[in-house]
Tab-separated table of C-alpha atoms and ligand atoms in Angstrom:
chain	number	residue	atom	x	y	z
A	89	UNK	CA	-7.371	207.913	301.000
A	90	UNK	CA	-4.273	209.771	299.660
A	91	UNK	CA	-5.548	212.901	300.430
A	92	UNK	CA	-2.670	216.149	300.532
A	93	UNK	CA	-5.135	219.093	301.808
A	94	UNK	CA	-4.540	222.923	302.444
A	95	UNK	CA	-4.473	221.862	305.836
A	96	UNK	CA	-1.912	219.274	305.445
A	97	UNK	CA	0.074	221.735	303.558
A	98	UNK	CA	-0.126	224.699	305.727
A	99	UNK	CA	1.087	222.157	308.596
A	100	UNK	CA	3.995	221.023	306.412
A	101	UNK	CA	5.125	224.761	306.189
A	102	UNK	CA	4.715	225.289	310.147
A	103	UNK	CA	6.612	222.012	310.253
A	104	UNK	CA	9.226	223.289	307.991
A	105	UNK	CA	9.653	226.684	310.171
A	106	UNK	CA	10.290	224.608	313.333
A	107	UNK	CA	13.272	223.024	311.352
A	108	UNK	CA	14.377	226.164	310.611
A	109	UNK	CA	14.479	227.236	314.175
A	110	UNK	CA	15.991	223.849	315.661
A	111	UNK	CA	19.103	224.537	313.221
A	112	UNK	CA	17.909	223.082	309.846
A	113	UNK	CA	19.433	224.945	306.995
A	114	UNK	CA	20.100	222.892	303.782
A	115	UNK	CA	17.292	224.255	301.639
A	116	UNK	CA	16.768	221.012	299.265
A	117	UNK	CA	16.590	219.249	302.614
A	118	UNK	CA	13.263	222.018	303.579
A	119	UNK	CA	12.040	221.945	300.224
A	120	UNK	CA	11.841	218.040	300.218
A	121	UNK	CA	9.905	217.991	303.663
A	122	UNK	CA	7.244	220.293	302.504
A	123	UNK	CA	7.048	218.302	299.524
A	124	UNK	CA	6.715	215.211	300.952
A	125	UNK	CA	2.887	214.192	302.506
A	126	UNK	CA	4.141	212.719	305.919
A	127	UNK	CA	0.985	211.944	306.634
A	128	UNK	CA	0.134	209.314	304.025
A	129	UNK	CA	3.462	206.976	305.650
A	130	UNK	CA	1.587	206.823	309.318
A	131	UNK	CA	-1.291	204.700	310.131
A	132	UNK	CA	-4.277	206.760	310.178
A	133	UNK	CA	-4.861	206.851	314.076
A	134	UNK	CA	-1.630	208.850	314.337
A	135	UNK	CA	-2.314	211.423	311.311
A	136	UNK	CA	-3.213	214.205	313.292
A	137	UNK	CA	0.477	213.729	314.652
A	138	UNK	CA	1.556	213.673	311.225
A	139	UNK	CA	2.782	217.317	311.345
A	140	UNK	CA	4.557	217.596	314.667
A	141	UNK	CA	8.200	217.088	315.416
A	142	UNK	CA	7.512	213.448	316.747
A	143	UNK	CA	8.564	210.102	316.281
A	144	UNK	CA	5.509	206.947	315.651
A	145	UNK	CA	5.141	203.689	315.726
A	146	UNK	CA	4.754	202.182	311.832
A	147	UNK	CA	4.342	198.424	312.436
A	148	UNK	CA	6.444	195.449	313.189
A	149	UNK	CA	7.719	196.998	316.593
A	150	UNK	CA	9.294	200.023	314.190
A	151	UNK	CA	8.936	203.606	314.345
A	152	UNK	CA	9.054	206.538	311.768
A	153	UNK	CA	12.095	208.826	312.607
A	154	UNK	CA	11.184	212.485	313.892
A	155	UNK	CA	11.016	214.737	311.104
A	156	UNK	CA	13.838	216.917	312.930
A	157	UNK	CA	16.530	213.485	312.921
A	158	UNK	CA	15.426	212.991	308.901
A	159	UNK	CA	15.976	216.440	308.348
A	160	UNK	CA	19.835	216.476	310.568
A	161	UNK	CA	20.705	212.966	308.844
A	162	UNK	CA	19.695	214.538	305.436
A	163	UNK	CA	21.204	217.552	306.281
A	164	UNK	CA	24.991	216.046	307.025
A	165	UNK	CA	25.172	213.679	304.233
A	166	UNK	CA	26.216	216.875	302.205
A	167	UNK	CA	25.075	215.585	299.234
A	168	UNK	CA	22.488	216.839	296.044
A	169	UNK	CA	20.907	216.452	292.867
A	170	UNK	CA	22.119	212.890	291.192
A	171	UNK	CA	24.010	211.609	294.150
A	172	UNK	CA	23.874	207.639	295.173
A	173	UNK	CA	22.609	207.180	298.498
A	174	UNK	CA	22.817	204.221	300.405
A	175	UNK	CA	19.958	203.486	303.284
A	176	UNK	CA	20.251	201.676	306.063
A	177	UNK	CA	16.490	200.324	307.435
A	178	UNK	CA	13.711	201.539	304.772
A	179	UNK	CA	11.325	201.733	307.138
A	180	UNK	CA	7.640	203.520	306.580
A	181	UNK	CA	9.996	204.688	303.450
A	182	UNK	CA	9.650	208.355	304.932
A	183	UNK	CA	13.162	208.985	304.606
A	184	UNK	CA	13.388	206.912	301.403
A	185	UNK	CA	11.169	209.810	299.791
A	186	UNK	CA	12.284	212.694	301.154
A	187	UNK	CA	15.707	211.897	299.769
A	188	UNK	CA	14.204	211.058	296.354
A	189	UNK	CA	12.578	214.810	296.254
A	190	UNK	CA	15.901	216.053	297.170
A	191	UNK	CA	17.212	214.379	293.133
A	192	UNK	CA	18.829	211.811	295.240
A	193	UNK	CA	19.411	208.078	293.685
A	194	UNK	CA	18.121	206.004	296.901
A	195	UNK	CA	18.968	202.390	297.154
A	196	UNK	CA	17.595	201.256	300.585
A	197	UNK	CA	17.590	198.191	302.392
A	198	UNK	CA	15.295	196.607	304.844
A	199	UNK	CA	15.446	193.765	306.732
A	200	UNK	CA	11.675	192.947	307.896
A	201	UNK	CA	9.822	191.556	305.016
A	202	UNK	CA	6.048	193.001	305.955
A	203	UNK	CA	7.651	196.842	305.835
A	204	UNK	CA	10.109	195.625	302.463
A	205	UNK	CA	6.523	194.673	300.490
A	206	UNK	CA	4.578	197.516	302.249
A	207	UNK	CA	7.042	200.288	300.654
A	208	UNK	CA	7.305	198.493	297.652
A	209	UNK	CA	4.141	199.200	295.976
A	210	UNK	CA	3.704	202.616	298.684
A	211	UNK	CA	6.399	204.476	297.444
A	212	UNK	CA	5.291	204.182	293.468
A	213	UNK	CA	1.781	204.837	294.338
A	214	UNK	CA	2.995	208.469	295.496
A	215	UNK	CA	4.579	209.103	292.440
A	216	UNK	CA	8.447	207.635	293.897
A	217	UNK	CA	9.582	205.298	291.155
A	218	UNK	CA	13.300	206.048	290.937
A	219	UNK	CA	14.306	204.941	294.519
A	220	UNK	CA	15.290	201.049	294.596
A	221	UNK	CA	14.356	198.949	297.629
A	222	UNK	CA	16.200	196.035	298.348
A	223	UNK	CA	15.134	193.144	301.537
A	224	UNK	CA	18.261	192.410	303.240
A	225	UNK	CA	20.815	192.627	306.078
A	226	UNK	CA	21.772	196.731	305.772
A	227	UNK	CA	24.967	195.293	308.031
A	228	UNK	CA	26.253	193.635	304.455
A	229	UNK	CA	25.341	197.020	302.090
A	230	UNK	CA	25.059	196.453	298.645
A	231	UNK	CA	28.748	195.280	297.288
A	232	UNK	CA	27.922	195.002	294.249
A	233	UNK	CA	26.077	198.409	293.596
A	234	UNK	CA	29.069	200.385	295.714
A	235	UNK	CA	30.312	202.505	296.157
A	236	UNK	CA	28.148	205.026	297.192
A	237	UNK	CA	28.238	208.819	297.347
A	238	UNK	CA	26.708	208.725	300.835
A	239	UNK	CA	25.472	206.014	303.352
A	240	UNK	CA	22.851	206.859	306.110
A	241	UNK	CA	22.062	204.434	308.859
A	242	UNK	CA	18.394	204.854	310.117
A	243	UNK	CA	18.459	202.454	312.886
A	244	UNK	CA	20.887	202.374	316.061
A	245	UNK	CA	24.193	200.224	315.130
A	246	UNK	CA	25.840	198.905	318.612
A	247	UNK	CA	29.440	199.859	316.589
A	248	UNK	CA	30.685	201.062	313.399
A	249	UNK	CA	29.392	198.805	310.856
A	250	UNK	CA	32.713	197.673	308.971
A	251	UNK	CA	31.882	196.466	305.730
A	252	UNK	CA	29.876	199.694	304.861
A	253	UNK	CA	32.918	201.726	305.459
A	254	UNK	CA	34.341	200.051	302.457
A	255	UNK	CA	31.398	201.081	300.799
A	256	UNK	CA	32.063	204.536	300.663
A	257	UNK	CA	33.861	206.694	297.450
A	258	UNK	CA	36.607	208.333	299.062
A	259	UNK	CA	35.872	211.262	300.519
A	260	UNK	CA	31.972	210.339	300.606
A	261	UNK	CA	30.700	210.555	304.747
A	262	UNK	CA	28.500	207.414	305.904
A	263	UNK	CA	25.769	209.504	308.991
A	264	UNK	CA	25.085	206.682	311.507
A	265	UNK	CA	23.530	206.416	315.109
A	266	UNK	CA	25.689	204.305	317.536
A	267	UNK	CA	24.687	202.658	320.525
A	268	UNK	CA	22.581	200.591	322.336
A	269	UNK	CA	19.752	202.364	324.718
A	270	UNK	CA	20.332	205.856	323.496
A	271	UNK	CA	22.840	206.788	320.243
A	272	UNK	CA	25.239	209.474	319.395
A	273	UNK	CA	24.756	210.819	315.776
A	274	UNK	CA	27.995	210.337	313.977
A	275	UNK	CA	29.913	210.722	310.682
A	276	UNK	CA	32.321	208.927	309.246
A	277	UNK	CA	34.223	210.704	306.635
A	278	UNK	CA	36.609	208.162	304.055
A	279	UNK	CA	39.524	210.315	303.559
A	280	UNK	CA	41.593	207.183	301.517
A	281	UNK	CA	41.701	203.601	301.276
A	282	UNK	CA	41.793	203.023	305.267
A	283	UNK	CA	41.663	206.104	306.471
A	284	UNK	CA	39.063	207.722	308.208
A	285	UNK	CA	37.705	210.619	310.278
A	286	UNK	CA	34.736	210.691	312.567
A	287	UNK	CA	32.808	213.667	314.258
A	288	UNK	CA	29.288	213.607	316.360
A	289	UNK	CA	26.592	215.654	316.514
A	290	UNK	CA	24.853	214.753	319.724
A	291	UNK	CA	22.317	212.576	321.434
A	292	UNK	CA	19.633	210.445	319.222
A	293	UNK	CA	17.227	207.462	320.004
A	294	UNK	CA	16.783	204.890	317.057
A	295	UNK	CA	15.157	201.336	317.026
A	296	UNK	CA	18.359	199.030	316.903
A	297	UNK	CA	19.530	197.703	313.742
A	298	UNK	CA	19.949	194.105	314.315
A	299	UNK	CA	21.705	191.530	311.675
A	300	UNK	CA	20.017	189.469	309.207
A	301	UNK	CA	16.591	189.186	307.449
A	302	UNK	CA	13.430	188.983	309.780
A	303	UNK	CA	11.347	185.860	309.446
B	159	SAH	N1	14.157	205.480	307.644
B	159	SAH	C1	12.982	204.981	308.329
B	159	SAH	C2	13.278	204.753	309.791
B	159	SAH	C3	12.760	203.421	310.207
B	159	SAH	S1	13.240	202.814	311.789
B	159	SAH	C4	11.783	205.872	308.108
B	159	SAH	O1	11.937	206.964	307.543
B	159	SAH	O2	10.661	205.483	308.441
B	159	SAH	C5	14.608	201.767	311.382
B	159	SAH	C6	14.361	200.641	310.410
B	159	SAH	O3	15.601	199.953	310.271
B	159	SAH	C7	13.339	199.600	310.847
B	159	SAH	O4	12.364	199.455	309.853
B	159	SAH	C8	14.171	198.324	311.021
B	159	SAH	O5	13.468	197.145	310.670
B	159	SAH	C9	15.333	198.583	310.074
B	159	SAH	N2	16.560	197.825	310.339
B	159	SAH	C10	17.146	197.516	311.528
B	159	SAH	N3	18.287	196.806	311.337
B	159	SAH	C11	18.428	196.655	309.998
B	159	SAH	C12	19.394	195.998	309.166
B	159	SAH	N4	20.447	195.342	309.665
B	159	SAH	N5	19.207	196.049	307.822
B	159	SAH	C13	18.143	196.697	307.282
B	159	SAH	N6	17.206	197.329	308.016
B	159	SAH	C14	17.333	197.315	309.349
């Protein structure tokens, strides 16, 4: 049932506070998550969780990022109202939305088909019609729809993923996870044609992105 209750709400806002706390300040980024029903993207035995600062387990050995890492990833993309967002790994479609409350333009790419279809009729059912979803191997992008104001990688990349980099406007920062077991969260700013400039904002564990389409 697509319920959004008092209760749900007043959990969003508590939700929202203990962002505020752990360092979250963009306010389109806070608006977004107490705008956004978290609850609706988890499967049902885990909705009680829905509202805590957790990561969960969405199907096809994935998990839904902790509201916390959306809310940093959103956060350092540094980007608003009618930008063109790349995602990497669409997921439960969590991020997808929260970014699409934020006026964002979201073109996101998964590469496991059952989560691709699930999103696909999910997301318009809650009212998210802009965002496109695309199945495919976030390791190629989308050349032909670049380049992008922003990229943001949702699953752990081993190393810097080189053909998104070319992706990028110039001047536009790609937010990605890398390495294996555990990840540091890092961003990649283009400065010109081949010239780039990275910073990291500490320790993160993501599901690894791996290459190609899932059977
Ligand atoms: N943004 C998601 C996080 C999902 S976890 C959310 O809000 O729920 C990471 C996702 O990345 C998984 O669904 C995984 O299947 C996907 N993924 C991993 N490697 C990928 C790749 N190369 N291309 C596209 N998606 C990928």
């Amino acid at each position: 049932m697509k319920e959004d209750t008092f209760r749900h709400k007043g959990l969003r806002a508590r939700l929202v506070e203990e962002l505020v706390a752990k360092g979250i300040t963009n306010r389109a980024v806070l608006a977004a998550i107490n705008a956004v029903p978290r609850h609706l993207f988890l499967d049902s035995s885990f909705v009680k969780f829905a509202y805590q600062d957790k990561a969960f387990p969405i199907g096809a050995g994935q998990t839904i990022s902790q509201p916390s890492t959306v809310a940093l990833q959103s956060q350092l993309l540094n980007v608003g109202a009618g930008a063109r967002v790349l995602e990497v790994g669409t997921g439960s479609g969590y991020q997808s939305a929260v970014l699409t409350e934020m006026g964002i333009n979201v073109f996101s790419i998964e590469r496991q088909p059952e989560l691709f279809k699930k999103t696909q009729t999910f997301l318009p059912s809650l009212g998210y019609n802009r965002l496109r979803l695309f199945l495919g191997d976030g390791y190629e992008g989308l050349p032909d729809l670049a380049p992008f104001d922003a990229i943001l990688v949702t699953a752990g990349a081993a190393s810097l993923p080189q053909k998104l980099l070319v992706q990028l406007k110039i001047g536009a920062v790609m937010v990605v996870p890398i390495g294996t077991s555990k990840q540091v969260m890092t961003r990649i700013r283009r400065l010109s044609d081949d010239n780039f400039e990275q910073e990291t904002f500490g320790e993160c564990a993501f599901v690894p992105m791996l290459s190609g389409v899932a059977k």
